[in-house]
PDB file of C-alpha atoms in Angstrom:
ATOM      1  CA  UNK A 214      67.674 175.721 127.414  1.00 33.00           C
ATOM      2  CA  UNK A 215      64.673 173.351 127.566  1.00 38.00           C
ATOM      3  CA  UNK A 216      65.336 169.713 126.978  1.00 40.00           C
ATOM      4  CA  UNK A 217      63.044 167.658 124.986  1.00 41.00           C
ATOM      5  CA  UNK A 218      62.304 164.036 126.145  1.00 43.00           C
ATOM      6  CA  UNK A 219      63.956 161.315 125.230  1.00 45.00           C
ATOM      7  CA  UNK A 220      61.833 158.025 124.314  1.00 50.00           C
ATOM      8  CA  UNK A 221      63.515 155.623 122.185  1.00 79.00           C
ATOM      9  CA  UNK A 222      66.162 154.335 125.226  1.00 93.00           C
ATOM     10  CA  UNK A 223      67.999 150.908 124.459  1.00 97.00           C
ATOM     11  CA  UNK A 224      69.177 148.386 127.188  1.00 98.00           C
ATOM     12  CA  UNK A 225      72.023 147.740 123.938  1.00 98.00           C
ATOM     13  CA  UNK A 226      73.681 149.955 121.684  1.00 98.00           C
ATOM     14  CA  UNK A 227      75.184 147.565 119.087  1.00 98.00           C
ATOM     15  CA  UNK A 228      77.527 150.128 117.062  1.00 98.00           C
ATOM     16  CA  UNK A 229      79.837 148.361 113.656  1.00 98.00           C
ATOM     17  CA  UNK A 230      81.683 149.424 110.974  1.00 98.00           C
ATOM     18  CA  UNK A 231      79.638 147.206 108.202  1.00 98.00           C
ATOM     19  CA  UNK A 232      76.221 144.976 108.129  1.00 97.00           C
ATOM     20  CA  UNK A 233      77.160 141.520 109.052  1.00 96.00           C
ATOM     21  CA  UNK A 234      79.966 143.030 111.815  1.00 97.00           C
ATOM     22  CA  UNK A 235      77.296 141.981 114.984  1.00 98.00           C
ATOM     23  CA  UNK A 236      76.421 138.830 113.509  1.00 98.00           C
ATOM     24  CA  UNK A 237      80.368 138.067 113.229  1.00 96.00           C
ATOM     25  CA  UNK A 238      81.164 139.099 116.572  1.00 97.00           C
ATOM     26  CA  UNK A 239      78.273 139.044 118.667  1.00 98.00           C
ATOM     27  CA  UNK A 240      75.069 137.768 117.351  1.00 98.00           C
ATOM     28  CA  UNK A 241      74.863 135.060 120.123  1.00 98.00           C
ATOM     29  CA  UNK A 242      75.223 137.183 123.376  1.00 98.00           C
ATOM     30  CA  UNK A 243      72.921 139.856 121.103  1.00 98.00           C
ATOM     31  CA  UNK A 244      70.486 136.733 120.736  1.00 98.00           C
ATOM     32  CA  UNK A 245      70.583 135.767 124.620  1.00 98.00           C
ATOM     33  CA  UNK A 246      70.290 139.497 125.810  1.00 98.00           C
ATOM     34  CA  UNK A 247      67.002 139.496 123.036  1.00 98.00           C
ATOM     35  CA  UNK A 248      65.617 136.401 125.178  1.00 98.00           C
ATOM     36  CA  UNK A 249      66.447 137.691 128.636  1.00 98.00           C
ATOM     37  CA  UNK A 250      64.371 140.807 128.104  1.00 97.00           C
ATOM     38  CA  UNK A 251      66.973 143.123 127.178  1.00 97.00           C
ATOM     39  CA  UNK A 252      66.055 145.426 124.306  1.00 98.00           C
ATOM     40  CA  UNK A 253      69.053 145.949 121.361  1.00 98.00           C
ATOM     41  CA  UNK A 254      69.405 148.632 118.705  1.00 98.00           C
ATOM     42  CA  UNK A 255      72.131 148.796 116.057  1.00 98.00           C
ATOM     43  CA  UNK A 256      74.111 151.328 114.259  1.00 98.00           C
ATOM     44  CA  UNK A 257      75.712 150.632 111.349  1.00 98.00           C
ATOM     45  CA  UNK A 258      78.618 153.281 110.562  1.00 98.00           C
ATOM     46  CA  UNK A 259      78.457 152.031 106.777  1.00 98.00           C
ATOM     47  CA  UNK A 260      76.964 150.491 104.531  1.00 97.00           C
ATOM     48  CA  UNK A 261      79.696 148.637 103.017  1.00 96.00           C
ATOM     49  CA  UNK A 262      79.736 149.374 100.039  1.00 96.00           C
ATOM     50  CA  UNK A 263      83.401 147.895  99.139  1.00 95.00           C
ATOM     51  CA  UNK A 264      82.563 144.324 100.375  1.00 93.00           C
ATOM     52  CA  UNK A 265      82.692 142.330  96.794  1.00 91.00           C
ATOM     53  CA  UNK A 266      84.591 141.048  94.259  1.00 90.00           C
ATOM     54  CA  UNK A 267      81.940 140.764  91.910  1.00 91.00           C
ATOM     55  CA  UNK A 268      82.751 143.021  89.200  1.00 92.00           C
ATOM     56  CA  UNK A 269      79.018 143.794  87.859  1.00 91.00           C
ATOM     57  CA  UNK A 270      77.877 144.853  91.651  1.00 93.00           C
ATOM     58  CA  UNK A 271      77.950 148.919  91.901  1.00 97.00           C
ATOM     59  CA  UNK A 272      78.540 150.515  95.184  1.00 97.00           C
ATOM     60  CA  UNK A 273      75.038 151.602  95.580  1.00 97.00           C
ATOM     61  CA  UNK A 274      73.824 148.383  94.676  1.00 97.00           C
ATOM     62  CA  UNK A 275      75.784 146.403  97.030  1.00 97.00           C
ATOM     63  CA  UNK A 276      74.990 149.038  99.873  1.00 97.00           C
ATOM     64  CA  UNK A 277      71.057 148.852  99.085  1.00 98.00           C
ATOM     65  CA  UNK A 278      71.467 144.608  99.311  1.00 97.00           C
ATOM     66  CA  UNK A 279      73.618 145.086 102.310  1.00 97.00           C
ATOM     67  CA  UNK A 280      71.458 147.030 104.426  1.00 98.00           C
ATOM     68  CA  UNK A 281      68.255 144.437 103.475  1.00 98.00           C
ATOM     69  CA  UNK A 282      70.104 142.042 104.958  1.00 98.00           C
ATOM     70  CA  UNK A 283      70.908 143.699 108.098  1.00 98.00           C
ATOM     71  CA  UNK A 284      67.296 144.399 108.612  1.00 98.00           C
ATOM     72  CA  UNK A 285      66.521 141.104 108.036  1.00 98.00           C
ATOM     73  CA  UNK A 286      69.744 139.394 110.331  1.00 98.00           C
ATOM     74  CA  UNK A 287      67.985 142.180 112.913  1.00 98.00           C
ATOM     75  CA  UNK A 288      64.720 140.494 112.167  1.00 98.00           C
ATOM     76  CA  UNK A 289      66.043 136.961 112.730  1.00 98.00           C
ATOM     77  CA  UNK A 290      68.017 138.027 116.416  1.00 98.00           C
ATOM     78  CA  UNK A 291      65.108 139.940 117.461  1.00 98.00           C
ATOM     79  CA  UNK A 292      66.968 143.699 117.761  1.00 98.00           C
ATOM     80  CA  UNK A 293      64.283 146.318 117.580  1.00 97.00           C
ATOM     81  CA  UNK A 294      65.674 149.469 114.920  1.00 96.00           C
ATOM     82  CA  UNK A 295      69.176 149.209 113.061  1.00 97.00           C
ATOM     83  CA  UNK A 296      70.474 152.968 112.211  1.00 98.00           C
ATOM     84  CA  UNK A 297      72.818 153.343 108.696  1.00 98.00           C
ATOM     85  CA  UNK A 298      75.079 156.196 109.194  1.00 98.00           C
ATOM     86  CA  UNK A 299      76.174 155.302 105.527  1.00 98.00           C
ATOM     87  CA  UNK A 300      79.545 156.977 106.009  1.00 98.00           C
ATOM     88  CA  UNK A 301      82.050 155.950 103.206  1.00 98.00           C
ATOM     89  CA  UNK A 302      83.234 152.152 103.668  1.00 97.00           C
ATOM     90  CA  UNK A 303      87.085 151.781 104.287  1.00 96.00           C
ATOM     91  CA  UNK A 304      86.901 155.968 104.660  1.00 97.00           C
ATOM     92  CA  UNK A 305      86.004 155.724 108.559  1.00 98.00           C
ATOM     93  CA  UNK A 306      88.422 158.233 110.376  1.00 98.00           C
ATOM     94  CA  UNK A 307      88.945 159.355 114.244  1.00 97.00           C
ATOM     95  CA  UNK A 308      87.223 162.663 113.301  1.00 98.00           C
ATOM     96  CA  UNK A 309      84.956 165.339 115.340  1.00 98.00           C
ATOM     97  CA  UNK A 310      82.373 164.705 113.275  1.00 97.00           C
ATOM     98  CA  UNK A 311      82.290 161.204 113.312  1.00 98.00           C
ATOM     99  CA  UNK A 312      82.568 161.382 116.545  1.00 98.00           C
ATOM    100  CA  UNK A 313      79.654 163.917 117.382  1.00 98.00           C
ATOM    101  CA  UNK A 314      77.506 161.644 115.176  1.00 98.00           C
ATOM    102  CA  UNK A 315      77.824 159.164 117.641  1.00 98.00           C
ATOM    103  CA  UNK A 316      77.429 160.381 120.690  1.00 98.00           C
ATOM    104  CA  UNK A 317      74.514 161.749 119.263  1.00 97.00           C
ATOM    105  CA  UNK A 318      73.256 158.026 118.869  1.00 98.00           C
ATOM    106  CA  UNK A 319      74.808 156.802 122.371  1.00 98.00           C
ATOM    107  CA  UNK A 320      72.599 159.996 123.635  1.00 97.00           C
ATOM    108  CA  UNK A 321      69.230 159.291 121.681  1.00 97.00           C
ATOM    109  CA  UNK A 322      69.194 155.791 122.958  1.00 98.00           C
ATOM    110  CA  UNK A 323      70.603 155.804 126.173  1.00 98.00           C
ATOM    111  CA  UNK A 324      71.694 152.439 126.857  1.00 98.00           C
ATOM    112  CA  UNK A 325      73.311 150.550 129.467  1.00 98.00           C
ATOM    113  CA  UNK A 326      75.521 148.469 127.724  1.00 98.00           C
ATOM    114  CA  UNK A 327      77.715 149.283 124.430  1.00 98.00           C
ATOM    115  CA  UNK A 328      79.158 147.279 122.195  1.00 98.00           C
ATOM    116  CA  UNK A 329      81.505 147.424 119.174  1.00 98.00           C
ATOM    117  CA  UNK A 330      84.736 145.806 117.612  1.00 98.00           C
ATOM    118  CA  UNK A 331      88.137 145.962 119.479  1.00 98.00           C
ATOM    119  CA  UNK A 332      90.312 149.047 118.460  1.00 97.00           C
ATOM    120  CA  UNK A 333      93.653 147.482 119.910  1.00 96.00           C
ATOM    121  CA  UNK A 334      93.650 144.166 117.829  1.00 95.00           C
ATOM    122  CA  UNK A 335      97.230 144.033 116.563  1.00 93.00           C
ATOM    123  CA  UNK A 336      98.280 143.577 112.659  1.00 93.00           C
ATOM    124  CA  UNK A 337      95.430 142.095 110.560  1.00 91.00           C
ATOM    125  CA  UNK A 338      92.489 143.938 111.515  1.00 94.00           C
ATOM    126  CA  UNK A 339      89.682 145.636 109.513  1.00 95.00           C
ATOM    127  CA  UNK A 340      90.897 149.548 109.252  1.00 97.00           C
ATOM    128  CA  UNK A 341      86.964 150.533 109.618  1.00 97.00           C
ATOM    129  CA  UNK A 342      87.015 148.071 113.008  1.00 98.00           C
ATOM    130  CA  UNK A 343      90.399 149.745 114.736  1.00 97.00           C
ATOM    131  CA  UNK A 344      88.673 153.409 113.911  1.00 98.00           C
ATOM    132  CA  UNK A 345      84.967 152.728 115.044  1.00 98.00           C
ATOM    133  CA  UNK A 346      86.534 151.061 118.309  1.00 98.00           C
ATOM    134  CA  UNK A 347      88.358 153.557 119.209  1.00 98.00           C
ATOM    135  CA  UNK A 348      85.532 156.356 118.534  1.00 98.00           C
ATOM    136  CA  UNK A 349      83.250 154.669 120.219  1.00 98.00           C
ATOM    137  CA  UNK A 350      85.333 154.290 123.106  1.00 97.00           C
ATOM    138  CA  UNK A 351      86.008 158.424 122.709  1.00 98.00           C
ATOM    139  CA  UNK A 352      82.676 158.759 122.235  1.00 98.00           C
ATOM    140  CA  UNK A 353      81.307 156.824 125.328  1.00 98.00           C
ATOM    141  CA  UNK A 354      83.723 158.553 127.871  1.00 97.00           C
ATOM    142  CA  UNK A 355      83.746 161.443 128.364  1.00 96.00           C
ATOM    143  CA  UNK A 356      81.879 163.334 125.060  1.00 97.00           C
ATOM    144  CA  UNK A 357      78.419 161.653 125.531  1.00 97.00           C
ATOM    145  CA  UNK A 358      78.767 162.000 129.830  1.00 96.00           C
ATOM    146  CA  UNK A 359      79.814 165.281 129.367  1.00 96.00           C
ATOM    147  CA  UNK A 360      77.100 168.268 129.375  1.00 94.00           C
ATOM    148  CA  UNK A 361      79.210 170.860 127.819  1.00 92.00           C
ATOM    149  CA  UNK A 362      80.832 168.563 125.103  1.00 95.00           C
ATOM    150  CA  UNK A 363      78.872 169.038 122.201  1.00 96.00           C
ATOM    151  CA  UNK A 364      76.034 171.547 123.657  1.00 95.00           C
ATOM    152  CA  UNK A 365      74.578 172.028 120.305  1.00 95.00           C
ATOM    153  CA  UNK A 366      72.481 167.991 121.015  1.00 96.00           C
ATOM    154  CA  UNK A 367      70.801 169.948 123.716  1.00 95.00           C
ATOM    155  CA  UNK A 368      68.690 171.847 121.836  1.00 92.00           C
ATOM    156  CA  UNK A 369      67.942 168.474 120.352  1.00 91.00           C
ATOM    157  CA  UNK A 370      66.714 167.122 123.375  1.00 93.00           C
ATOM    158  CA  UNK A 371      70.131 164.439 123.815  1.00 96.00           C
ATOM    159  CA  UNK A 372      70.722 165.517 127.565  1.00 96.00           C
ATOM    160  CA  UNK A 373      74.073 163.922 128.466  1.00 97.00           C
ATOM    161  CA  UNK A 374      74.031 160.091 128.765  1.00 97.00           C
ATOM    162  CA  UNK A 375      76.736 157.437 131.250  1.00 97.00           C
ATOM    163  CA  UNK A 376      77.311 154.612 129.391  1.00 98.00           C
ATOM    164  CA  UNK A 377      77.585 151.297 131.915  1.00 97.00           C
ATOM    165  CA  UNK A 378      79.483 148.887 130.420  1.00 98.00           C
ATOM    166  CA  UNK A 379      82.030 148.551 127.009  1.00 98.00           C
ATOM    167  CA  UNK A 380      82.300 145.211 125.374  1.00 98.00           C
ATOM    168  CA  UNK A 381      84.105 144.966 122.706  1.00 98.00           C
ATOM    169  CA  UNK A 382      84.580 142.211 119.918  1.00 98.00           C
ATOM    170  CA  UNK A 383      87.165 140.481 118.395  1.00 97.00           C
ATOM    171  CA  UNK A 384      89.610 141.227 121.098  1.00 97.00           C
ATOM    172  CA  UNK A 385      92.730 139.191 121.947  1.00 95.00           C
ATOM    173  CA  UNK A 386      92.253 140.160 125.596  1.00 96.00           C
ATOM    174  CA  UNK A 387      89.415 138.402 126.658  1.00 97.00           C
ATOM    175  CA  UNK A 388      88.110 139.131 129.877  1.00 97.00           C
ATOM    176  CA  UNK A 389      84.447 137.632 130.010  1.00 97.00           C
ATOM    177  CA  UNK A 390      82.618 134.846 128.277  1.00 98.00           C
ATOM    178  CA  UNK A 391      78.941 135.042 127.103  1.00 98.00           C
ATOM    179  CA  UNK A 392      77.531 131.141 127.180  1.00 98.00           C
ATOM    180  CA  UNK A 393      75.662 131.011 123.667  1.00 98.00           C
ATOM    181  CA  UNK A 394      75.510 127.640 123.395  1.00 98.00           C
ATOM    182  CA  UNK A 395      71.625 128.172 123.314  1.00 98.00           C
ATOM    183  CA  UNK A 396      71.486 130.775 120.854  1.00 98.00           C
ATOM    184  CA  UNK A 397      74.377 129.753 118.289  1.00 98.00           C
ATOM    185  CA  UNK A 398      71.658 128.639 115.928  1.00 97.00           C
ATOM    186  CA  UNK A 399      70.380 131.293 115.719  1.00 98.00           C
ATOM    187  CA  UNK A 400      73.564 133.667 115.601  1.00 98.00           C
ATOM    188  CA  UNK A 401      74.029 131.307 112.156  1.00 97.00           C
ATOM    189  CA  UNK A 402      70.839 131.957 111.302  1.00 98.00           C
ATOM    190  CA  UNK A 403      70.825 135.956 111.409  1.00 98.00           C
ATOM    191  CA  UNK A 404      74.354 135.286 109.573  1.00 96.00           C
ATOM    192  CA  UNK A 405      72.733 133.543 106.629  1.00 96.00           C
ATOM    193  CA  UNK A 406      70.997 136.536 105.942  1.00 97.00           C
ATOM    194  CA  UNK A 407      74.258 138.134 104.783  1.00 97.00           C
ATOM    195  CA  UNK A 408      74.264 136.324 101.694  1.00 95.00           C
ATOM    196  CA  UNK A 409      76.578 138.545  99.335  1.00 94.00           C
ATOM    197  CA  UNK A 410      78.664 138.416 101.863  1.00 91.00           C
ATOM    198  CA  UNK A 411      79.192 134.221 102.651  1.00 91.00           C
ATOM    199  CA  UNK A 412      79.801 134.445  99.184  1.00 86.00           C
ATOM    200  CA  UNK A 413      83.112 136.213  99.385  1.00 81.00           C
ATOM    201  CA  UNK A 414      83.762 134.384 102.482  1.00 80.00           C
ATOM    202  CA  UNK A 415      87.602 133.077 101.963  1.00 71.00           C
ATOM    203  CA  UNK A 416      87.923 130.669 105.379  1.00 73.00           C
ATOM    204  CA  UNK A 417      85.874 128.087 104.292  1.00 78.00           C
ATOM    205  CA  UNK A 418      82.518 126.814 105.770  1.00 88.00           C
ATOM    206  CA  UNK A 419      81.637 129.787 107.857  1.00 89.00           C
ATOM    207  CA  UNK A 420      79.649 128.339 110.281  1.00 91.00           C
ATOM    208  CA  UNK A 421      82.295 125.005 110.991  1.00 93.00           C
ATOM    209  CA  UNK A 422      84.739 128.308 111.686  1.00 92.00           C
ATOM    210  CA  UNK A 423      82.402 130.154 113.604  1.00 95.00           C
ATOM    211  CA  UNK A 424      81.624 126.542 116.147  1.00 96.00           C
ATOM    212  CA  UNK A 425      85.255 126.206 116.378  1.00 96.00           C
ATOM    213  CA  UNK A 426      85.655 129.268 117.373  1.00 95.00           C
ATOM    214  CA  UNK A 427      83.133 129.416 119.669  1.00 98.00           C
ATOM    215  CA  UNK A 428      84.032 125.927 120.976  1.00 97.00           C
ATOM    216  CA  UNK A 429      87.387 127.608 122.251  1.00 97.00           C
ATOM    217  CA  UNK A 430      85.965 130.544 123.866  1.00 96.00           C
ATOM    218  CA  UNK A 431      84.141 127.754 125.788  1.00 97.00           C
ATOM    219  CA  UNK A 432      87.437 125.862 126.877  1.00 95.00           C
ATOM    220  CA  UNK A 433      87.774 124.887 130.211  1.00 94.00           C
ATOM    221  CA  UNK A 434      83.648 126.316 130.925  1.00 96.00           C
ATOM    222  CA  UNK A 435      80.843 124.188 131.987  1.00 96.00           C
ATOM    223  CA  UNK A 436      79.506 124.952 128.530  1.00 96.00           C
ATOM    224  CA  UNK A 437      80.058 124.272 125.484  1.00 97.00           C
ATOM    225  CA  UNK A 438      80.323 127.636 122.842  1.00 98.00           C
ATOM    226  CA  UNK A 439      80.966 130.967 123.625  1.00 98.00           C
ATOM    227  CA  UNK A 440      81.601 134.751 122.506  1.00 98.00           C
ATOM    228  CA  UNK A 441      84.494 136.376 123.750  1.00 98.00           C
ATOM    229  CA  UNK A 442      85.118 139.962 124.867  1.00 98.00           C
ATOM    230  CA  UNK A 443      86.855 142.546 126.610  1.00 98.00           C
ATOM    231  CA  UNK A 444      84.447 144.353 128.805  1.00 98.00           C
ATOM    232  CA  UNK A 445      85.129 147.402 130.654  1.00 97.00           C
ATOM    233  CA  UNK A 446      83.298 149.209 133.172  1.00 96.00           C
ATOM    234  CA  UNK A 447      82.656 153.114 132.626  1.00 91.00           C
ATOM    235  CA  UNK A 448      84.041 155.559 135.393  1.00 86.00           C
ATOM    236  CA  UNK A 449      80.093 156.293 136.813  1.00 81.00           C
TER     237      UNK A 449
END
């Protein structure tokens, strides 16, 4: 079977449950990797269609004013293409299909580096976030290594693909620390864009919470905010 080429590689495959999930949990290090050269694509499982309280917004309409401002938070941080899935919002599950669909994506980009939310963040946790972690994770190794899993993406062209590196968001194991005391400005700025969603925002000032948060990622560095992660290495 012949394989097609594959042109549209990524140094970052951003992958989230809803628009405004990066910007959360990783807009910073997204921003730095931007400046260093590093070239990031997103895909958004969905659309998030369930994220209001407002009683007059439809789920199409709220998905259509979601997914403008991803595009422009993407615009903002500098990440190249963002990808809606637009798989039903708090209806994610650890399926085959779900799963295919992403390896597909991990395969047509072929990056280095992947990165999504934890899916071992105990208690209070986005559903969507646990299930997209862990597929991802499924997804990475060994379905989108492995030549025979899913042989039908041949035909496609999507030759099997080794992911480098996992880092996941919003984990209570931190292992590394991106500096983004640089790029935190713009991290709120790309999170402005998500403007139906500060509005349902129930913590406060976001962006005081976000510094704070940030400023304790940075304790005991020579800097001053930070993103936190567990990163794994992938079996090569």
């Amino acid at each position: 079977m012949r394989e097609a080429p594959v042109s549209a590689s990524a140094d970052v495959l951003a992958i989230a449950a809803h628009p405004d999930d990066c910007e959360f949990g990783a807009a910073g290090t997204i921003a730095r990797w931007v400046r260093e050269g590093k070239s990031v694509v997103y895909v958004l499982c969905t659309s998030g269609e369930k994220g209001t309280n407002d009683p007059d917004l439809t789920p199409p309409a709220l998905a259509a004013i979601r997914e403008e401002e991803q595009r422009a938070a993407c615009a903002v941080l500098g990440v190249r293409e963002a990808v809606f899935l637009r798989l039903p919002d708090q209806g994610l599950e650890d399926t085959d299909a779900f799963r295919r669909l992403l390896v597909r994506q991990i395969r047509r980009f072929r990056p280095r580096i992947v990165l999504t939310s934890d899916p071992y963040r105990r208690y209070i946790w986005h559903r969507d976030h646990r299930i997209v972690g862990q597929v991802v994770l499924d997804a990475v190794f060994p379905y989108a290594r492995d030549r025979l899993a899913y042989p039908e993406l041949l035909a496609e062209g999507l030759a099997p693909h080794k992911v480098r590196e996992l880092y996941f968001w919003g984990a209570e194991e931190i292992n590394c620390r991106v500096d983004v005391t640089a790029t935190f400005e713009i991290k709120i700025a790309a999170l402005r864009c998500h403007k139906s969603q500060l509005r349902e925002f129930s913590r406060g000032d976001p962006v005081a919470w976000l510094r704070e948060r940030c400023r304790e990622m940075a304790a005991g560095e020579s800097y001053g905010l930070a993103e936190g992660f567990h990163r794994v290495e992938a079996p090569p």
